[in-house]
Short mmCIF file of the C-alpha atoms (twelve columns), coordinates in Angstrom:
data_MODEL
# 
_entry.id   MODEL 
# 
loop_
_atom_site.group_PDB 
_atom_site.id 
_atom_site.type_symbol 
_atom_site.label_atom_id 
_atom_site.label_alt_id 
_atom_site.label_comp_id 
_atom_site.label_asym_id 
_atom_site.label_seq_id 
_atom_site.Cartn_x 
_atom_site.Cartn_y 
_atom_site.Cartn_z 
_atom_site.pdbx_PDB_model_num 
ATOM 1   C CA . UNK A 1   0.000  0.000   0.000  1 
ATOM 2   C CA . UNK A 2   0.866  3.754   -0.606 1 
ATOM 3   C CA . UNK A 3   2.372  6.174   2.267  1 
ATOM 4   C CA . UNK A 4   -1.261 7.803   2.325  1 
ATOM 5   C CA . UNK A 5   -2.723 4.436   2.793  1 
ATOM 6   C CA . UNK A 6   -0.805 3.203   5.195  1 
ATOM 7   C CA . UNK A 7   -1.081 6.204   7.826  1 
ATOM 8   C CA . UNK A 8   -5.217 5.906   6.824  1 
ATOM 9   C CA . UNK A 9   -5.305 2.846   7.963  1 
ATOM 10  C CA . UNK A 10  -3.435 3.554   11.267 1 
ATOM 11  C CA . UNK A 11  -6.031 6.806   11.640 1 
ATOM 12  C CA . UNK A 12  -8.942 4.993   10.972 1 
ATOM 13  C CA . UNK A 13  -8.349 1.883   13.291 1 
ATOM 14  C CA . UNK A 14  -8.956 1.723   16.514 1 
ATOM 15  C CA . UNK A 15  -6.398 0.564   18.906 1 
ATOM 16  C CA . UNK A 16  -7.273 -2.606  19.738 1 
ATOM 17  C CA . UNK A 17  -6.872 -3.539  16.166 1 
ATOM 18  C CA . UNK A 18  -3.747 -2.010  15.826 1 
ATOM 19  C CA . UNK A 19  -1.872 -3.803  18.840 1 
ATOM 20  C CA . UNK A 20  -3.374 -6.960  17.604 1 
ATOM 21  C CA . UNK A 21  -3.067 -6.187  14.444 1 
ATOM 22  C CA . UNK A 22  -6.382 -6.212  11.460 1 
ATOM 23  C CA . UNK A 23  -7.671 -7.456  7.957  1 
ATOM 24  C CA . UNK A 24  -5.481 -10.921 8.705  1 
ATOM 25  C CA . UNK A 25  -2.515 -8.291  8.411  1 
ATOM 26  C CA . UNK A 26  0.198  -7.854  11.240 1 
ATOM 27  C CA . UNK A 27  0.849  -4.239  12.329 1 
ATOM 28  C CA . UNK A 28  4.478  -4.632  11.212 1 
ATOM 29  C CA . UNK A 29  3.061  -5.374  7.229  1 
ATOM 30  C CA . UNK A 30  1.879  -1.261  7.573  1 
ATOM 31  C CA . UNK A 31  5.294  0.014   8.960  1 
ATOM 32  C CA . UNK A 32  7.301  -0.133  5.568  1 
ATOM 33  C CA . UNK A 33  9.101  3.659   6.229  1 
ATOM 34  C CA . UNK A 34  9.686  5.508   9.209  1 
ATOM 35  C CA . UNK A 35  6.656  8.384   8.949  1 
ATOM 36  C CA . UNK A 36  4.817  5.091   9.066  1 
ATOM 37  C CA . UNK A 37  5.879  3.852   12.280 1 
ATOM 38  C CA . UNK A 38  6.117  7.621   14.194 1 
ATOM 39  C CA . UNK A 39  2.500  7.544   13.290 1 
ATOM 40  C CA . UNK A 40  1.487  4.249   14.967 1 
ATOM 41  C CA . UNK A 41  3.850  5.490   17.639 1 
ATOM 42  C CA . UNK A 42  2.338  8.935   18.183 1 
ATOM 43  C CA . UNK A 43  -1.299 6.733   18.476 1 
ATOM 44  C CA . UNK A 44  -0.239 4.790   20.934 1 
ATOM 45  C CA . UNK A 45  3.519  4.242   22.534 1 
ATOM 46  C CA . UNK A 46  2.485  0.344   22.899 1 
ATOM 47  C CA . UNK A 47  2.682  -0.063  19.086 1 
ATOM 48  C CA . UNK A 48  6.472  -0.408  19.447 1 
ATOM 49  C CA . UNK A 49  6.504  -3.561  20.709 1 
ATOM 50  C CA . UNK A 50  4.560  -4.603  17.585 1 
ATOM 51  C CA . UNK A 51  7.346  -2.699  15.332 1 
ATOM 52  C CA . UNK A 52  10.292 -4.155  13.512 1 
ATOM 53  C CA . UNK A 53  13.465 -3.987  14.819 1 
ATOM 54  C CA . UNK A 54  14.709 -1.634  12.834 1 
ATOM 55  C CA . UNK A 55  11.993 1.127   14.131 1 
ATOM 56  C CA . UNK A 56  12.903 -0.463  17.842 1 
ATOM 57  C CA . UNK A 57  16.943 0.563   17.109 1 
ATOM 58  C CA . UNK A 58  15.632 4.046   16.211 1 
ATOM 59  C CA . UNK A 59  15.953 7.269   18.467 1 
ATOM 60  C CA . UNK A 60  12.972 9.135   16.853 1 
ATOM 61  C CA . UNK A 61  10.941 6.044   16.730 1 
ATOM 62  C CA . UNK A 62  11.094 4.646   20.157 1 
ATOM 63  C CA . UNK A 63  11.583 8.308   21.732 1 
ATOM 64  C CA . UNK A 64  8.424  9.164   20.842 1 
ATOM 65  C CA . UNK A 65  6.991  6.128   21.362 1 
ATOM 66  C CA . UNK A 66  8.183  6.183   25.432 1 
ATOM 67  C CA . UNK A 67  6.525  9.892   25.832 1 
ATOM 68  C CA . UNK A 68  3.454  7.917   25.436 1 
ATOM 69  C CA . UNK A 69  4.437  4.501   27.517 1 
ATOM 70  C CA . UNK A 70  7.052  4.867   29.104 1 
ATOM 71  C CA . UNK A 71  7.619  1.087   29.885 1 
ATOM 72  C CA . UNK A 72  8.018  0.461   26.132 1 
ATOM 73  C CA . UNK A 73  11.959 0.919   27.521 1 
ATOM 74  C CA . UNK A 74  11.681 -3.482  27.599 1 
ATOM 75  C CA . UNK A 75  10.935 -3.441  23.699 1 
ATOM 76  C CA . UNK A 76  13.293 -0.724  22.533 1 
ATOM 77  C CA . UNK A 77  16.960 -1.842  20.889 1 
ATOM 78  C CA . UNK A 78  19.548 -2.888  23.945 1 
ATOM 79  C CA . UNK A 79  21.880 0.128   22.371 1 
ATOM 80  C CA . UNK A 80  19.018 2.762   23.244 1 
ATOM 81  C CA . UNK A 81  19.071 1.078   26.744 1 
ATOM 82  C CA . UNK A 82  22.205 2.364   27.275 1 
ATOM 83  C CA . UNK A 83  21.459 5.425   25.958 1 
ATOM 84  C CA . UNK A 84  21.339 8.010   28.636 1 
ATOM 85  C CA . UNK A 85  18.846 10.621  26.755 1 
ATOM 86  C CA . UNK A 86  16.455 8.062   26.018 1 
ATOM 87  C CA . UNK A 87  16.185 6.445   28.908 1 
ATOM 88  C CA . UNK A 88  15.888 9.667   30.436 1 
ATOM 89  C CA . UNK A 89  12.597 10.423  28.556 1 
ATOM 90  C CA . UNK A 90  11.170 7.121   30.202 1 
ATOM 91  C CA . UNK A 91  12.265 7.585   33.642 1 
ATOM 92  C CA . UNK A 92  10.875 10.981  33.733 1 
ATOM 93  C CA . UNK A 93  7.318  9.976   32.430 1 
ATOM 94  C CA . UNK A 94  7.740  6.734   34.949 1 
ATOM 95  C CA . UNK A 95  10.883 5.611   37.237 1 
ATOM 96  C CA . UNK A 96  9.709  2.303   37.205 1 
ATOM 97  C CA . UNK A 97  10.974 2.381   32.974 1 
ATOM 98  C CA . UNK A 98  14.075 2.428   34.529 1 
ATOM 99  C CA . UNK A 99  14.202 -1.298  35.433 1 
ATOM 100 C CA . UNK A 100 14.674 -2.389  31.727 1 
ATOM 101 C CA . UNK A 101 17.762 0.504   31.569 1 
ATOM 102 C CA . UNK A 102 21.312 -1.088  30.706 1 
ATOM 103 C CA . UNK A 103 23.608 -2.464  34.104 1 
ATOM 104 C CA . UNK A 104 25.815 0.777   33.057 1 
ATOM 105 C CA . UNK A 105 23.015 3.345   33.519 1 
ATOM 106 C CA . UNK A 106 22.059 1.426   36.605 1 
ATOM 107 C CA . UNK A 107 26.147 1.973   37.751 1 
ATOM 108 C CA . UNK A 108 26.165 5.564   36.759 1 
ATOM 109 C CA . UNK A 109 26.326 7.779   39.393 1 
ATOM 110 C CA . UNK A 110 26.281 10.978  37.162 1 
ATOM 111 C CA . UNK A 111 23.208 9.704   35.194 1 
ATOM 112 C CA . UNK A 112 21.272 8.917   39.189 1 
ATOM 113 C CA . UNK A 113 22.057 12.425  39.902 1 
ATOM 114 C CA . UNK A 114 21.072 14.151  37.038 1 
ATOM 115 C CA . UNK A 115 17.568 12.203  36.936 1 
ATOM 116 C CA . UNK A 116 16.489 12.472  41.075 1 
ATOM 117 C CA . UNK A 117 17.356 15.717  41.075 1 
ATOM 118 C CA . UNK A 118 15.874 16.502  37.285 1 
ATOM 119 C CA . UNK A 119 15.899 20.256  36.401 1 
ATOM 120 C CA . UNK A 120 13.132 21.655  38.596 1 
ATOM 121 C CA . UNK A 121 14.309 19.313  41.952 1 
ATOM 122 C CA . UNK A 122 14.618 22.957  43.982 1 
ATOM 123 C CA . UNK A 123 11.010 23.753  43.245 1 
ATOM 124 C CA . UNK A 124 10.094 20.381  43.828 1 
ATOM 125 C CA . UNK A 125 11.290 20.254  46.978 1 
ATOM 126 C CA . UNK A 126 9.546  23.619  48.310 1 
ATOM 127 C CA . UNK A 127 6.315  22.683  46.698 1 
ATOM 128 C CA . UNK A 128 5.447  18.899  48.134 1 
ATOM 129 C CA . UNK A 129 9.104  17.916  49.958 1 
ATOM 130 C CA . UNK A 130 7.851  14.397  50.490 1 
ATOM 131 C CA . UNK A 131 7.101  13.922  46.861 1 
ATOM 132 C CA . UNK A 132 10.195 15.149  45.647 1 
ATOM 133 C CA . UNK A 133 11.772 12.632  48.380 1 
ATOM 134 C CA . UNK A 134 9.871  10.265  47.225 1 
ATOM 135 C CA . UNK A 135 10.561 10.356  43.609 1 
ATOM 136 C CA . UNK A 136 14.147 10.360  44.320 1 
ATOM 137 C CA . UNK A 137 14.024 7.153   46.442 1 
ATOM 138 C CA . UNK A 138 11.750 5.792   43.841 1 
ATOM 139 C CA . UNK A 139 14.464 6.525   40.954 1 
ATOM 140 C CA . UNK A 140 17.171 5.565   43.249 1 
ATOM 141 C CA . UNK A 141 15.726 1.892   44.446 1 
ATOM 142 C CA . UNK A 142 16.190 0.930   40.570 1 
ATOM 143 C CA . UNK A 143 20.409 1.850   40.645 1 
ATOM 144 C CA . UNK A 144 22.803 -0.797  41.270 1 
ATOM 145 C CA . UNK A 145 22.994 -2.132  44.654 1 
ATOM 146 C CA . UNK A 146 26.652 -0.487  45.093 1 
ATOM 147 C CA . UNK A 147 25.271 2.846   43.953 1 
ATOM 148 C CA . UNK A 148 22.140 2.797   46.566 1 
ATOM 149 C CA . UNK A 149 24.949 3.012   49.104 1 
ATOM 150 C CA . UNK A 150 26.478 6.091   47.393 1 
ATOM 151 C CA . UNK A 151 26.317 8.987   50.494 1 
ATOM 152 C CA . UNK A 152 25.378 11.669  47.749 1 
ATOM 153 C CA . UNK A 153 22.806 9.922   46.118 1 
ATOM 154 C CA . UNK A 154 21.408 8.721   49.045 1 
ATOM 155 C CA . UNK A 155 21.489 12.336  50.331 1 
ATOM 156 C CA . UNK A 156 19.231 13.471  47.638 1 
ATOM 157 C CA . UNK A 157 16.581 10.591  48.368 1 
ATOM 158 C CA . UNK A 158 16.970 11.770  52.568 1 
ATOM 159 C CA . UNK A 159 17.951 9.131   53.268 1 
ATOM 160 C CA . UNK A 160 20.603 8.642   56.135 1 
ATOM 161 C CA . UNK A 161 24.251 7.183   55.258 1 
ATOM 162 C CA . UNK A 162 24.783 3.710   54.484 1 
ATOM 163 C CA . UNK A 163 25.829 1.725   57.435 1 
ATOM 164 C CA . UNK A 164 26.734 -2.626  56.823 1 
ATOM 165 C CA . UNK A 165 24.317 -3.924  58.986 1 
ATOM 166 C CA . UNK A 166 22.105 -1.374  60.386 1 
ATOM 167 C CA . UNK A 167 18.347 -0.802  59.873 1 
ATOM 168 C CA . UNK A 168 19.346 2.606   59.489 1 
ATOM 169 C CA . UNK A 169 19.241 1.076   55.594 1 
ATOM 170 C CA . UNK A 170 16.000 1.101   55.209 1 
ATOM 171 C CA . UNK A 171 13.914 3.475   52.996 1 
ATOM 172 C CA . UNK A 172 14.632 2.043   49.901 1 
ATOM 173 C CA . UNK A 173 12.500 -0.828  48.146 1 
ATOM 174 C CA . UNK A 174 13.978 -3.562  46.302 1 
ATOM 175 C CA . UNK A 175 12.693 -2.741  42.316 1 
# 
C-alpha cells in the first residue's frame, strides 16, 4: 500500500486492532518507512513492541513512542538502553521504565544524579518535599545495589548514610 494508505489505515483503526493487528494483516506489514511507524507510535507508545526492529533501534521512533508509555523501555533496541537521553525520557514519564535501563546506567552515578534531582528538583522540593523525596528514592531503588549506598545519592533521596548492617538502611525498596 501507498504512504497515504498506510497512515489511513493507522487513523482509521482503533487501537485494539492495531496492537493486535487487522484485515489478517500484522501491524508490522503497515510500517514499511519511518513516517509510518512515528504515526502508529504517536497513536499509541504500545505499538512499538509490535514494530520491527529496525523502528525499535531508532531514536525518533522509540523516543516518541516512550513519551506515550514509558515502559516500552523493555521493547526498545539494547543500544538505546544504554542510551542516557532516552532512557531519560522514560524515567521521567515513569521511574519504574528504569528497570529495563542497561547495568551501566544502573552503575552511573552521574546519570542517578542528574535524573532524582531533574531540572526543577529545587522547586520540587519547596512545593510537596515528600514527593520530591519520594521520587528520588523511587528513581534511586532501581540503581545498582553499590550505587544505593552512594552517600550523595542517598542524600538526595533523605535518606541517612549507608551503614553494613544497620536498619538505618531502610527506605529504599527492592525494584
Amino acid at each position: 500500500p501507498s504512504q497515504v494508505q498506510r497512515l489511513q489505515s493507522i487513523a482509521t483503526h482503533s487501537i485494539v486492532e492495531l496492537l493486535h493487528g487487522f484485515d489478517g494483516k500484522h501491524v508490522c506489514e503497515l510500517c514499511l518507512d519511518r513516517i509510518a511507524a512515528l504515526a502508529l507510535v504517536r497513536r499509541d507508545g504500545r505499538l512499538l513492541r509490535r514494530l520491527p526492529d529496525a523502528f525499535r533501534a531508532d531514536p525518533g521512533v522509540v523516543m516518541l513512542a516512550l513519551r506515550r508509555h514509558p515502559l516500552g523501555l523493555m521493547h526498545a533496541a539494547i543500544k538505546l538502553r544504554d542510551n542516557p537521553q532516552v532512557v531519560r525520557i522514560a524515567a521521567s514519564c515513569n521511574p519504574h521504565a528504569l528497570q529495563y535501563a542497561s547495568e551501566s546506567l544502573k552503575a552511573s552515578c552521574s546519570f542517578f544524579t542528574s535524573l532524582m534531582q531533574g531540572e526543577d528538583h529545587v522547586e520540587r522540593l519547596l512545593a510537596n518535599p515528600k514527593e520530591a523525596l519520594r521520587w528520588a528514592r523511587t528513581v534511586l531503588s532501581f540503581a545498582s545495589p553499590a550505587l544505593q549506598k552512594d552517600p550523595h545519592l542517598r542524600n538526595i533521596a533523605g535518606l541517612p548514610p549507608y551503614q553494613p548492617g544497620s536498619e538505618n538502611n531502610a527506605g529504599l525498596r527492592t525494584p
